[in-house]
Coordinates of C-alpha atoms in Angstrom, one line a residue:
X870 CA 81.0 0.1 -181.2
X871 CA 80.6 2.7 -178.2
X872 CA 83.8 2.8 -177.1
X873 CA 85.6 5.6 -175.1
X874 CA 89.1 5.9 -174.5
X875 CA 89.3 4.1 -171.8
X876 CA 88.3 1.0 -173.6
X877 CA 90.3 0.6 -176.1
X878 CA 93.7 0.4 -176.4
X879 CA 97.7 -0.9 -178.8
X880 CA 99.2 1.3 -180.1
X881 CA 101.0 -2.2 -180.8
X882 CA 104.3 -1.4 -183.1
X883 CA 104.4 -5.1 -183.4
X884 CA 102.1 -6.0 -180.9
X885 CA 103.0 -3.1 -183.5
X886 CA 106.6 -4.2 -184.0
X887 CA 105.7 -7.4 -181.8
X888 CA 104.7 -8.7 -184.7
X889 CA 107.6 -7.5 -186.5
X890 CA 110.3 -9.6 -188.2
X891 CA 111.1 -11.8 -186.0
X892 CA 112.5 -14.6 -187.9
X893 CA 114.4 -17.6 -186.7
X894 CA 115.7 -17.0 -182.7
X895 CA 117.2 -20.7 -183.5
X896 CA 118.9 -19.4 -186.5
X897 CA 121.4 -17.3 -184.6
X898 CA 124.4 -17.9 -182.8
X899 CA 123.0 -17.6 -178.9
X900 CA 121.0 -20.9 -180.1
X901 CA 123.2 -22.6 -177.7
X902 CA 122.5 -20.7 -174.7
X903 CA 119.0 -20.6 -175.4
X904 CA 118.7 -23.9 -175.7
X905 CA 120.1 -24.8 -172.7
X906 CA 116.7 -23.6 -171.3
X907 CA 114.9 -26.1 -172.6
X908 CA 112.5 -28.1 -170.8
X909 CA 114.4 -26.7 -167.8
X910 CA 112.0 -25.5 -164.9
X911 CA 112.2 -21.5 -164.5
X912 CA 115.0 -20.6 -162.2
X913 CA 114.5 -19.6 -158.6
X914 CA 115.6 -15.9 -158.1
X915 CA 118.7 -14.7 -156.5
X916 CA 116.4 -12.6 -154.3
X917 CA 115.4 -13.8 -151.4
X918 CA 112.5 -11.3 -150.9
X919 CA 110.6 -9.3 -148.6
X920 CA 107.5 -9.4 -146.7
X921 CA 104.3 -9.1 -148.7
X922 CA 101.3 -6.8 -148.6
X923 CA 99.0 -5.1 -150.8
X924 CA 101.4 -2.3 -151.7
X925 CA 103.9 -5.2 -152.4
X926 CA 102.5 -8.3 -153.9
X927 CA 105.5 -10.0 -154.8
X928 CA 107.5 -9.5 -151.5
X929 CA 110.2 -7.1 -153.5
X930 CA 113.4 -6.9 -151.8
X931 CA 114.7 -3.4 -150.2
X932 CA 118.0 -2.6 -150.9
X933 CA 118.0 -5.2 -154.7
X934 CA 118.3 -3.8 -157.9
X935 CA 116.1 -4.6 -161.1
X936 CA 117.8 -4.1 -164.9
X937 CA 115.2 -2.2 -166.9
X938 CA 115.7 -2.9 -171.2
X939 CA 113.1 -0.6 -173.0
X940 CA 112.8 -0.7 -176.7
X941 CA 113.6 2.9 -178.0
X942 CA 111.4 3.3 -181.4
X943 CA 108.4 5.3 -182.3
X944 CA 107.4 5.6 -179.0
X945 CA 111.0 7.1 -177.3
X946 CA 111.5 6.2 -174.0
X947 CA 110.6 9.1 -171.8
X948 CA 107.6 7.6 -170.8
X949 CA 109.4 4.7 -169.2
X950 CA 111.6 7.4 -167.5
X951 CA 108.6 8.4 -166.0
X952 CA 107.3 5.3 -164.8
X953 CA 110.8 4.8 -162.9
X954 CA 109.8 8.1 -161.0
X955 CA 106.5 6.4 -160.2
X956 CA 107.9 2.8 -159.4
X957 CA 110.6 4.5 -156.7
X958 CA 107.7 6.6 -155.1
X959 CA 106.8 3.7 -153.7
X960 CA 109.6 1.6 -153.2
X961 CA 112.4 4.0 -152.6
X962 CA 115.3 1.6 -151.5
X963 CA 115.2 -0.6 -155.0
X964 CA 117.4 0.6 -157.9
X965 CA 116.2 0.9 -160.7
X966 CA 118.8 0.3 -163.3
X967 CA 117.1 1.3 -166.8
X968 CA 118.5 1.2 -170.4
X969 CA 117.4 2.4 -173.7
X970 CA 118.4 0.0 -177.4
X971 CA 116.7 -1.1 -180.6
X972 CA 118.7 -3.9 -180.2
X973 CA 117.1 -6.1 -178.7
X974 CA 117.3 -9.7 -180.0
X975 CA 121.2 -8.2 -180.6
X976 CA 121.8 -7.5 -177.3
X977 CA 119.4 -9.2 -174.7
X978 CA 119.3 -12.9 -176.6
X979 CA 122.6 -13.9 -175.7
X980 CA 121.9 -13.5 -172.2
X981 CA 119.1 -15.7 -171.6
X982 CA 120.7 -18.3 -170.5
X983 CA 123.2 -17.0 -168.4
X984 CA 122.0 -13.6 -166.8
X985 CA 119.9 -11.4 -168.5
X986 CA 118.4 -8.1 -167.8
X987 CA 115.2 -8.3 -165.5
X988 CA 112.4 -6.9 -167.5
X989 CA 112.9 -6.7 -171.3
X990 CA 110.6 -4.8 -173.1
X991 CA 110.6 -7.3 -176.4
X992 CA 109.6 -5.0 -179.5
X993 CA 111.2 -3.7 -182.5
X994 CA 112.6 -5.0 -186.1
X995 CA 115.0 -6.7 -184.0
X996 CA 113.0 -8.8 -181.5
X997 CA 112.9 -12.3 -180.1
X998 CA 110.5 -14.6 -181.7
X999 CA 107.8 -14.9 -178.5
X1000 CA 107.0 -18.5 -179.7
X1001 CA 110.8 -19.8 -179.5
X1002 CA 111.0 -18.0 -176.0
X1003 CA 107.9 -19.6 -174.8
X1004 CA 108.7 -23.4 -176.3
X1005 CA 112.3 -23.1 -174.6
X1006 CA 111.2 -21.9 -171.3
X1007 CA 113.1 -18.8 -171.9
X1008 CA 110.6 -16.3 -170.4
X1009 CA 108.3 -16.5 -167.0
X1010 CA 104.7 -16.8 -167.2
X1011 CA 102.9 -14.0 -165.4
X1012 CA 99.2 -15.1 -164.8
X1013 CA 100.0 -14.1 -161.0
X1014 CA 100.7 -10.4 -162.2
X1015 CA 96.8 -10.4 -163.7
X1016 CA 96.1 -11.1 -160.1
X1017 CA 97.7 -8.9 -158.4
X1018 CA 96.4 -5.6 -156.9
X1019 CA 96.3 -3.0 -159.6
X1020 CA 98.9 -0.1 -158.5
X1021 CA 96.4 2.9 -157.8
X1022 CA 93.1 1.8 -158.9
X1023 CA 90.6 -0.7 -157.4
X1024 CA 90.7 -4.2 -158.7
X1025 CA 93.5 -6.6 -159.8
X1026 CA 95.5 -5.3 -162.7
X1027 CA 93.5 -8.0 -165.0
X1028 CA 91.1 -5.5 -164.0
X1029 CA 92.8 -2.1 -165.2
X1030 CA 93.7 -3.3 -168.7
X1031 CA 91.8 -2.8 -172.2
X1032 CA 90.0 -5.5 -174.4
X1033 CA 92.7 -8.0 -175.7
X1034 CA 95.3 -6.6 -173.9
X1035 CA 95.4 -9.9 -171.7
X1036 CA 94.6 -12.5 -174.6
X1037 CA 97.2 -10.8 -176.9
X1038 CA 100.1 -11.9 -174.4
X1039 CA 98.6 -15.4 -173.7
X1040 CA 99.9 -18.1 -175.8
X1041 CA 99.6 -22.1 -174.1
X1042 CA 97.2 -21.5 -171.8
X1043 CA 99.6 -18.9 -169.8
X1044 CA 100.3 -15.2 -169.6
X1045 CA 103.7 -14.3 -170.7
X1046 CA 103.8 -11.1 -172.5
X1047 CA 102.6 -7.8 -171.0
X1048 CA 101.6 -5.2 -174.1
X1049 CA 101.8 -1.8 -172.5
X1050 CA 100.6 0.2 -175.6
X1051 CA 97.3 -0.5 -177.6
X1052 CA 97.7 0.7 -181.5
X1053 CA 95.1 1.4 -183.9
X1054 CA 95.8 1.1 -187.5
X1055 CA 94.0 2.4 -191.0
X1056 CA 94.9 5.2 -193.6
X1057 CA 96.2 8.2 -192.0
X1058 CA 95.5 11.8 -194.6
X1059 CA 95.9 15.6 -193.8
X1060 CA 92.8 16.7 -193.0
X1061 CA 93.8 20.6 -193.4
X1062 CA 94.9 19.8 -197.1
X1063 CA 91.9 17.8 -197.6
X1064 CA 89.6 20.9 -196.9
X1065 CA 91.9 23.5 -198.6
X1066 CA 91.1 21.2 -201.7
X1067 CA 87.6 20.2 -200.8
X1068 CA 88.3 16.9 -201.2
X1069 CA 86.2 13.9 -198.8
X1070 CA 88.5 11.7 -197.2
X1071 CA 87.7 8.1 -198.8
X1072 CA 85.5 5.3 -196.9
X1073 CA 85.8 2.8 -199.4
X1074 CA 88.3 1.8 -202.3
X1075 CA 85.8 2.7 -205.0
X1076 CA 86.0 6.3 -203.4
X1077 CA 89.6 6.2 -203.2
X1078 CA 90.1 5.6 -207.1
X1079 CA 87.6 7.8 -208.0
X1080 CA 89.8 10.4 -205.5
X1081 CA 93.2 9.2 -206.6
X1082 CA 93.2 11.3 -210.0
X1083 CA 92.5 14.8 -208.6
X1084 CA 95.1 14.2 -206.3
X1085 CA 97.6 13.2 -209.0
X1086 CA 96.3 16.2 -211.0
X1087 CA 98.1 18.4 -207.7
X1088 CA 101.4 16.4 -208.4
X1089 CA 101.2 14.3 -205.1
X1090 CA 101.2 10.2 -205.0
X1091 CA 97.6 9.3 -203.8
X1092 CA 99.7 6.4 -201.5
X1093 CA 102.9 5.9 -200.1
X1094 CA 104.0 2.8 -198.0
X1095 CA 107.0 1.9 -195.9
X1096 CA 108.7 -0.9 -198.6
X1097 CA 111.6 -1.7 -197.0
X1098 CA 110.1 -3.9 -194.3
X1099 CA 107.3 -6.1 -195.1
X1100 CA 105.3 -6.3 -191.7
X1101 CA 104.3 -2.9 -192.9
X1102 CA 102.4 -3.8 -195.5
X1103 CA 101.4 -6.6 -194.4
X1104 CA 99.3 -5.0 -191.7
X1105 CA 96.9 -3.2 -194.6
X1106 CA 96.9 -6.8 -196.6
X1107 CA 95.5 -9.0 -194.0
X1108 CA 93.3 -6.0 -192.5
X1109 CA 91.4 -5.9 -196.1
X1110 CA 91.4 -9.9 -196.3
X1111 CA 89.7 -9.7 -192.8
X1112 CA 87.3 -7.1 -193.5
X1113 CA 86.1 -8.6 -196.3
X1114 CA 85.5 -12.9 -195.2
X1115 CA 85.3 -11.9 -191.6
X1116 CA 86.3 -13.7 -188.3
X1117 CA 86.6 -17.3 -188.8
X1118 CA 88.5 -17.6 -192.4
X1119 CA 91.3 -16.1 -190.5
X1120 CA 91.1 -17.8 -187.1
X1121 CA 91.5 -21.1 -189.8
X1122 CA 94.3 -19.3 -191.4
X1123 CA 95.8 -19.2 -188.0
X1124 CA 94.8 -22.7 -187.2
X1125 CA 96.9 -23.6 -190.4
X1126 CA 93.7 -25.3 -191.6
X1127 CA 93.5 -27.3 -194.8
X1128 CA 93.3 -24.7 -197.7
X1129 CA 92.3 -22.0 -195.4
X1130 CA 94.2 -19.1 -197.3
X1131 CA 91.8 -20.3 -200.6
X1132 CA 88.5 -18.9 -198.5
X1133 CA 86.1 -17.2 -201.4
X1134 CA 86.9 -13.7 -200.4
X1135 CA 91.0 -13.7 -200.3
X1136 CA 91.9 -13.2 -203.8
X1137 CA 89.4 -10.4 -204.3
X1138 CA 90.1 -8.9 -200.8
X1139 CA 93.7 -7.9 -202.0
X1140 CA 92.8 -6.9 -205.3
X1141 CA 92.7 -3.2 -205.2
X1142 CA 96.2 -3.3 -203.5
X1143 CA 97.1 -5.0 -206.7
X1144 CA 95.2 -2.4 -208.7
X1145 CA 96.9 0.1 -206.7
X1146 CA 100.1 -0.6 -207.8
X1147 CA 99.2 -1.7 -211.4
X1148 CA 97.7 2.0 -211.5
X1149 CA 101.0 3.8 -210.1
X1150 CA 99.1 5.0 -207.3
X1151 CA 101.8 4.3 -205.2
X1152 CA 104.7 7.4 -205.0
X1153 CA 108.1 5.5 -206.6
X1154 CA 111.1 4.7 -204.3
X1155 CA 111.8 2.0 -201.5
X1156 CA 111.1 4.0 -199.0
X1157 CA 111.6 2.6 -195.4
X1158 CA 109.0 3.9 -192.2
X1159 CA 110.4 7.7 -191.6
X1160 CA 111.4 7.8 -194.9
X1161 CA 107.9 7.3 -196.1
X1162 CA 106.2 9.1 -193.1
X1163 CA 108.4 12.0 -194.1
X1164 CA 107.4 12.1 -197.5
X1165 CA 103.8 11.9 -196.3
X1166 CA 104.5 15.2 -194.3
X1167 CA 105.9 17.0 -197.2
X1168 CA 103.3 16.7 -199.1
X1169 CA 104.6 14.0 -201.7
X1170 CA 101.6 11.8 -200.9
X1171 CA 97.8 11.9 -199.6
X1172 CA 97.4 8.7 -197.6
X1173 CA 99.9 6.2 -195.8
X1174 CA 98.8 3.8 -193.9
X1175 CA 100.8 3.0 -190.3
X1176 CA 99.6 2.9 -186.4
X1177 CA 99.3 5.4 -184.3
X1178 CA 102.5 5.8 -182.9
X1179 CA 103.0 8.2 -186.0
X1180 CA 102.6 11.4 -184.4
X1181 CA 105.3 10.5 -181.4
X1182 CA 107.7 9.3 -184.0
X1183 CA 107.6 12.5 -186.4
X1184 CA 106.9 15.2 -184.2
X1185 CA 110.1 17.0 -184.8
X1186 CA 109.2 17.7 -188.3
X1187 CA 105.3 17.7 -188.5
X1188 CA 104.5 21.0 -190.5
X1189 CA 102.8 24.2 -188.8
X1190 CA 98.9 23.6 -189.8
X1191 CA 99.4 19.8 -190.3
X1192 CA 95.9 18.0 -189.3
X1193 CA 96.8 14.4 -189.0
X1194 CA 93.8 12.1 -189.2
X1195 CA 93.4 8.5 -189.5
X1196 CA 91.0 7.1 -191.3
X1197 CA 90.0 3.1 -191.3
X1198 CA 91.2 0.5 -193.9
X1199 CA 88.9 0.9 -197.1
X1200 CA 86.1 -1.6 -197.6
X1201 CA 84.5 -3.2 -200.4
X1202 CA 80.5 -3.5 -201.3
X1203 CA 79.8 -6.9 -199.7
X1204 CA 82.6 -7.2 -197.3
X1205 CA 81.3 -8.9 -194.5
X1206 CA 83.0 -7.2 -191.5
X1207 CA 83.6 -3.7 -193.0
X1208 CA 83.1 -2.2 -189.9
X1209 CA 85.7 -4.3 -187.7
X1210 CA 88.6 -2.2 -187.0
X1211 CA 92.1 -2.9 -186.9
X1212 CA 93.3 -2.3 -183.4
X1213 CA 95.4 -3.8 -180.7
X1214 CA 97.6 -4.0 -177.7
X1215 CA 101.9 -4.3 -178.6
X1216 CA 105.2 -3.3 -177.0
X1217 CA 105.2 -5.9 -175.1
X1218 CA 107.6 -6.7 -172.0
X1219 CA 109.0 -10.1 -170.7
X1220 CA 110.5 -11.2 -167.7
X1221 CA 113.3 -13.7 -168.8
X1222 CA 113.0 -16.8 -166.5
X1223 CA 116.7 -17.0 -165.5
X1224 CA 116.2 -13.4 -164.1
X1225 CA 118.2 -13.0 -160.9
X1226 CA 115.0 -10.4 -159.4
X1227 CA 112.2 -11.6 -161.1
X1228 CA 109.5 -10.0 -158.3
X1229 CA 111.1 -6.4 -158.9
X1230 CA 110.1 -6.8 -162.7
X1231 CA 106.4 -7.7 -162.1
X1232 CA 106.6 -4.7 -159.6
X1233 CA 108.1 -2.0 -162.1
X1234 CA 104.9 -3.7 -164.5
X1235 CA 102.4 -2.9 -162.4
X1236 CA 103.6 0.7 -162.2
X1237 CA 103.9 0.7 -165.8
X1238 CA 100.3 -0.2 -165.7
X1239 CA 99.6 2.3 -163.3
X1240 CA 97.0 5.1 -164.0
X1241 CA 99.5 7.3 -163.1
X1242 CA 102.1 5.7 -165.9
X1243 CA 99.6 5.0 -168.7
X1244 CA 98.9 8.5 -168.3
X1245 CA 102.5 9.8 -168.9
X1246 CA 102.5 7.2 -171.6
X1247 CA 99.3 8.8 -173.6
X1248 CA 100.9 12.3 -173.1
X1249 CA 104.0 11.6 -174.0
X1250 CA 103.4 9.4 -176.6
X1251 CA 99.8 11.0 -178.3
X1252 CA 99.0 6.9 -178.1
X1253 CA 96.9 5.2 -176.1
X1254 CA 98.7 3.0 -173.2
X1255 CA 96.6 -1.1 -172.5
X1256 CA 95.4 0.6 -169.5
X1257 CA 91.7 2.1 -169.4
X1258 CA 91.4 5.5 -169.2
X1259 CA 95.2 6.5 -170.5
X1260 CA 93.9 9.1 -173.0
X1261 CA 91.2 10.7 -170.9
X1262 CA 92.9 13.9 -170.1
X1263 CA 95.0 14.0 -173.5
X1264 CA 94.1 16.5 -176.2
X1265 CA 94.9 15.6 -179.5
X1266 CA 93.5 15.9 -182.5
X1267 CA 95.6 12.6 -184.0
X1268 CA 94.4 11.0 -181.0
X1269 CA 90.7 12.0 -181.0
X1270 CA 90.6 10.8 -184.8
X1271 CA 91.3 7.1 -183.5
X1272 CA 89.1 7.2 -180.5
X1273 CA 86.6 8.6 -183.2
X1274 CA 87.2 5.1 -185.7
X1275 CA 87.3 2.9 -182.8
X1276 CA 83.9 4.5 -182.1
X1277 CA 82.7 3.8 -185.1
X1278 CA 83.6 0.5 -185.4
X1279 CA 82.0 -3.0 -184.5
X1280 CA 82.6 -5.1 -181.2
X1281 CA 85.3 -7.6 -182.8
X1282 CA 89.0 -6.4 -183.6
X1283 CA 91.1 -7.5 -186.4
X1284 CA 93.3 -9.8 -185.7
X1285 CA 95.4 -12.1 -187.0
X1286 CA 98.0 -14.6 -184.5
X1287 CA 99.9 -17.1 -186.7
X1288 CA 102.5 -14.5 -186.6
X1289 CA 103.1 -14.6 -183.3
X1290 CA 103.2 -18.2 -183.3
X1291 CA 105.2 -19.4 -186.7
X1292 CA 108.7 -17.0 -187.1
X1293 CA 108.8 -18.8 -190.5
X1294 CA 105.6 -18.1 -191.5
X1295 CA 105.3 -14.6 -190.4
X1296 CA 108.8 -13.6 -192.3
X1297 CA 107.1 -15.2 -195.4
X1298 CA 104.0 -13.5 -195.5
X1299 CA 106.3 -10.1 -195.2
X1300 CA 108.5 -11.1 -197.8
X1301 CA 105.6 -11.7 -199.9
X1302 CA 103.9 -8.4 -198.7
X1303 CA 106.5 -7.2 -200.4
X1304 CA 106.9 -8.8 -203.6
X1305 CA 102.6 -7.4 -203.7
X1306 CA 103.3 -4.1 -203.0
X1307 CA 106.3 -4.2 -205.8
X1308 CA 104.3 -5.1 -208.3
X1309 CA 105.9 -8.7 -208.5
X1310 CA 103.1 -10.7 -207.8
X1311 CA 99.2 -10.9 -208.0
X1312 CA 96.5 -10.9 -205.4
X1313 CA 96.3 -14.8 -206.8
X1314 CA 99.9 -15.8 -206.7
X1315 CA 100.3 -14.3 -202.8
X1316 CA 97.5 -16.4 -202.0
X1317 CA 98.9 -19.3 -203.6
X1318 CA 102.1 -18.9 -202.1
X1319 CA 100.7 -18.3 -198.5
X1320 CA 98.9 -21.3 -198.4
X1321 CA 102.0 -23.4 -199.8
X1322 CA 104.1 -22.0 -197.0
X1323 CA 101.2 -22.5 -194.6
X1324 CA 101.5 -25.7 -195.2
X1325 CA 104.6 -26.5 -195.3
X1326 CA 104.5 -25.4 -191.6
X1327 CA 101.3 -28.0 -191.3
X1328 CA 103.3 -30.7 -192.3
X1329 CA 106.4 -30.2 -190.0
X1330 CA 106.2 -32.3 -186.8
X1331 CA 109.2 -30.5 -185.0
X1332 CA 107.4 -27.6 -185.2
X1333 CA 104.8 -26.8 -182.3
X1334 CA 101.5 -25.9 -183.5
X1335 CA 99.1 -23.3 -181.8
X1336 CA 95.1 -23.1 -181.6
X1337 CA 93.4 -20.3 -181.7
X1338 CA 89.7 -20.3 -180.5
X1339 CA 88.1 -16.8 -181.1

């Protein structure tokens, strides 16, 4: 699709890590204080505001304070520094009170129901299952935000934000979760190393096998993958079972419909991955994320495949001469959405609904959406903030090389949401991303066992099911 940087956007670690593993809020110990939300109305705030206007949509209170959490992962948090900068420029007499954790679920959960932090940026391997928030009542809706004036640009900020940005944080009919990066994902390769050895960067898997021996011959892995935590590879599996049925076999694999996960297409989608393995394509160890992205660096291996918060999260050891490029997800002759890429928005914040000053955290939002911020965040970060235009001014060659796929691709985005609605489900289909990628199943037998834990989630009445329309 013709798409510049200002149209596209996640540089999601669940979106990217938001769709991390995030099993079983109701499994821990703050159960009880969560749960003591439920099918409460959203508290009233402490604060009893100020006087609205255009430059203050939610009546912020001069002279209150507003608790800050960001997640502190690839992405580092100097970009939310920045937007505290930005947020106080305008409103001077409110503190700004800002913390940094990969905690989260750890340390913000138990506080839910009591007094938690004002504005939680929700993202991580440790994060709160958005679907048990939602259900109990945990977190404020934030369709108003979307209305609001945008900070410094004309329009609401509805208005401001990328494709998806605003459906990726909607579950029930209502707003909830506001995704500040927007990631794109596919095979990332060394494009210096690549011409020393006159080598063509693969477009398709029969092109990568035919590749993978002449790489082995120079005593790298053609592949390495993060295999310590199973959203990793997850991401590639359901990218390639995408590309090759298309849209609606998944939007009925998120609609948990009957037998959806035995779509012709499936099996044979994740074959190659098999292959890939059975051919020791892969380079040996568990390696976790920097520990594989490491490897990758030095040389070990020719491809891994991650989102583009890579470059922000290594950039202390990237190599002198280093090209990093990313390349999409490899196809198959007669896939029928080969050009859809994967990309979309993540990191996404939430304003807990027992928050004590609720309008200062939709305030410091729409700074974060600000021009100005999304800015700082692409420049920081070398990844593209949900906000149009946040790479305009940016050069980077890591950058460029996902602006240039998203080009590239077609107008629909991969996409898959029953993680984001089923914690059960989504830590299953990582464990079993796993078990693939270990060589300790089949293409076949993760199929099978997707479908049977699909629907055992079907069958469950206590469990609230989700719709997905496009």
């Amino acid at each position: 699709m013709s798409v510049t940087p200002e149209n596209f956007g996640d540089l999601s670690r669940r979106t990217l890590l938001r769709r991390a593993a995030a099993a079983g809020l109701l499994a821990t110990p703050a159960v009880g204080l969560l749960s003591a939300c439920a099918g409460s109305e959203p508290s009233k705030s402490d604060n009893t505001g100020g006087a609205k206007s255009q430059d203050n949509p939610f009546g912020v209170k001069d002279g209150s304070a507003v608790k800050v959490v960001v997640f502190n992962g690839g992405l580092g948090d100097q970009w939310a520094k920045e937007d505290k900068v930005i947020f106080n420029a305008k409103h001077p007499n409110i503190t700004v009170n800002m913390s940094s954790t990969q905690k989260i679920k750890t340390e913000e959960q138990p506080k839910m129901a009591t007094q938690p932090s004002d504005l939680v940026m929700n993202s991580g391997a440790d994060i709160m299952d958005r679907s048990t928030l939602i259900n109990e009542g945990a977190i404020e809706p934030l369709d108003d935000l979307l209305t609001a004036p945008a900070w410094d640009s004309e329009g609401t900020v509805a208005d401001s934000l990328l494709p998806g940005t605003v459906t990726d944080g909607t579950q029930n009919g209502k707003f909830y979760v506001v995704n500040v990066a927007y990631t794109v994902w596919g095979n990332w390769y060394n494009a210096a190393l690549f011409k020393k050895e006159g080598w063509q960067a693969p477009t398709n898997w029969d092109e990568f096998f035919a590749l993978a021996p002449k790489i082995k011959a120079k005593g790298m892995a053609p592949y390495v993958h993060d295999a310590a935590h199973g959203y990793y590879p997850r991401w590639a599996l359901f990218a390639s079972i995408w590309k090759a049925v298309g849209k609606q076999p998944v939007i009925d694999i998120d609609n948990l419909k009957d037998n959806a996960w035995k779509a012709d297409g499936i099996v044979a989608a994740l074959e190659p991955w098999e292959k890939l393995v059975k051919d020791k394509l892969l380079l040996p160890g568990k390696l976790d994320h920097t520990q594989s992205q490491q490897a990758w660096l030095d040389g070990k291996a020719a491809f891994i495949q991650v989102g583009t918060w890579l470059k922000n999260e290594m950039t202390a050891t990237i190599p002198p001469g280093f090209e990093m490029t990313l390349s999409d997800y490899w196809s198959k002759p007669g896939d029928k959405a080969a050009k859809d890429v994967f990309a979309s928005s993540g990191e996404g914040f939430v304003v807990p609904s027992k928050a004590p000053n609720k309008e200062a955290a939709k305030e410091f939002l729409r700074a974060i959406l600000s021009k100005a911020g999304s800015a700082k965040f692409a420049e920081l970060t070398k990844s593209l903030a949900s906000t149009k235009g946040s790479g305009d001014n940016v050069q980077d060659t890591a950058l460029a090389s996902a602006n240039t796929l998203m080009k590239s691709g077609s107008t629909d985005l991969i996409s898959f949401k029953f993680p984001d609605y089923y914690a059960d489900l989504d830590k299953e289909s990582q464990n079993l991303a796993e078990e693939l990628m270990a060589g300790r199943l089949t293409a076949q037998q993760f199929v099978d066992k997707m479908q049977a834990a699909a629907n055992k989630v079907a069958k469950d009445s206590s469990i609230k099911k989700q719709t997905r329309a496009a």
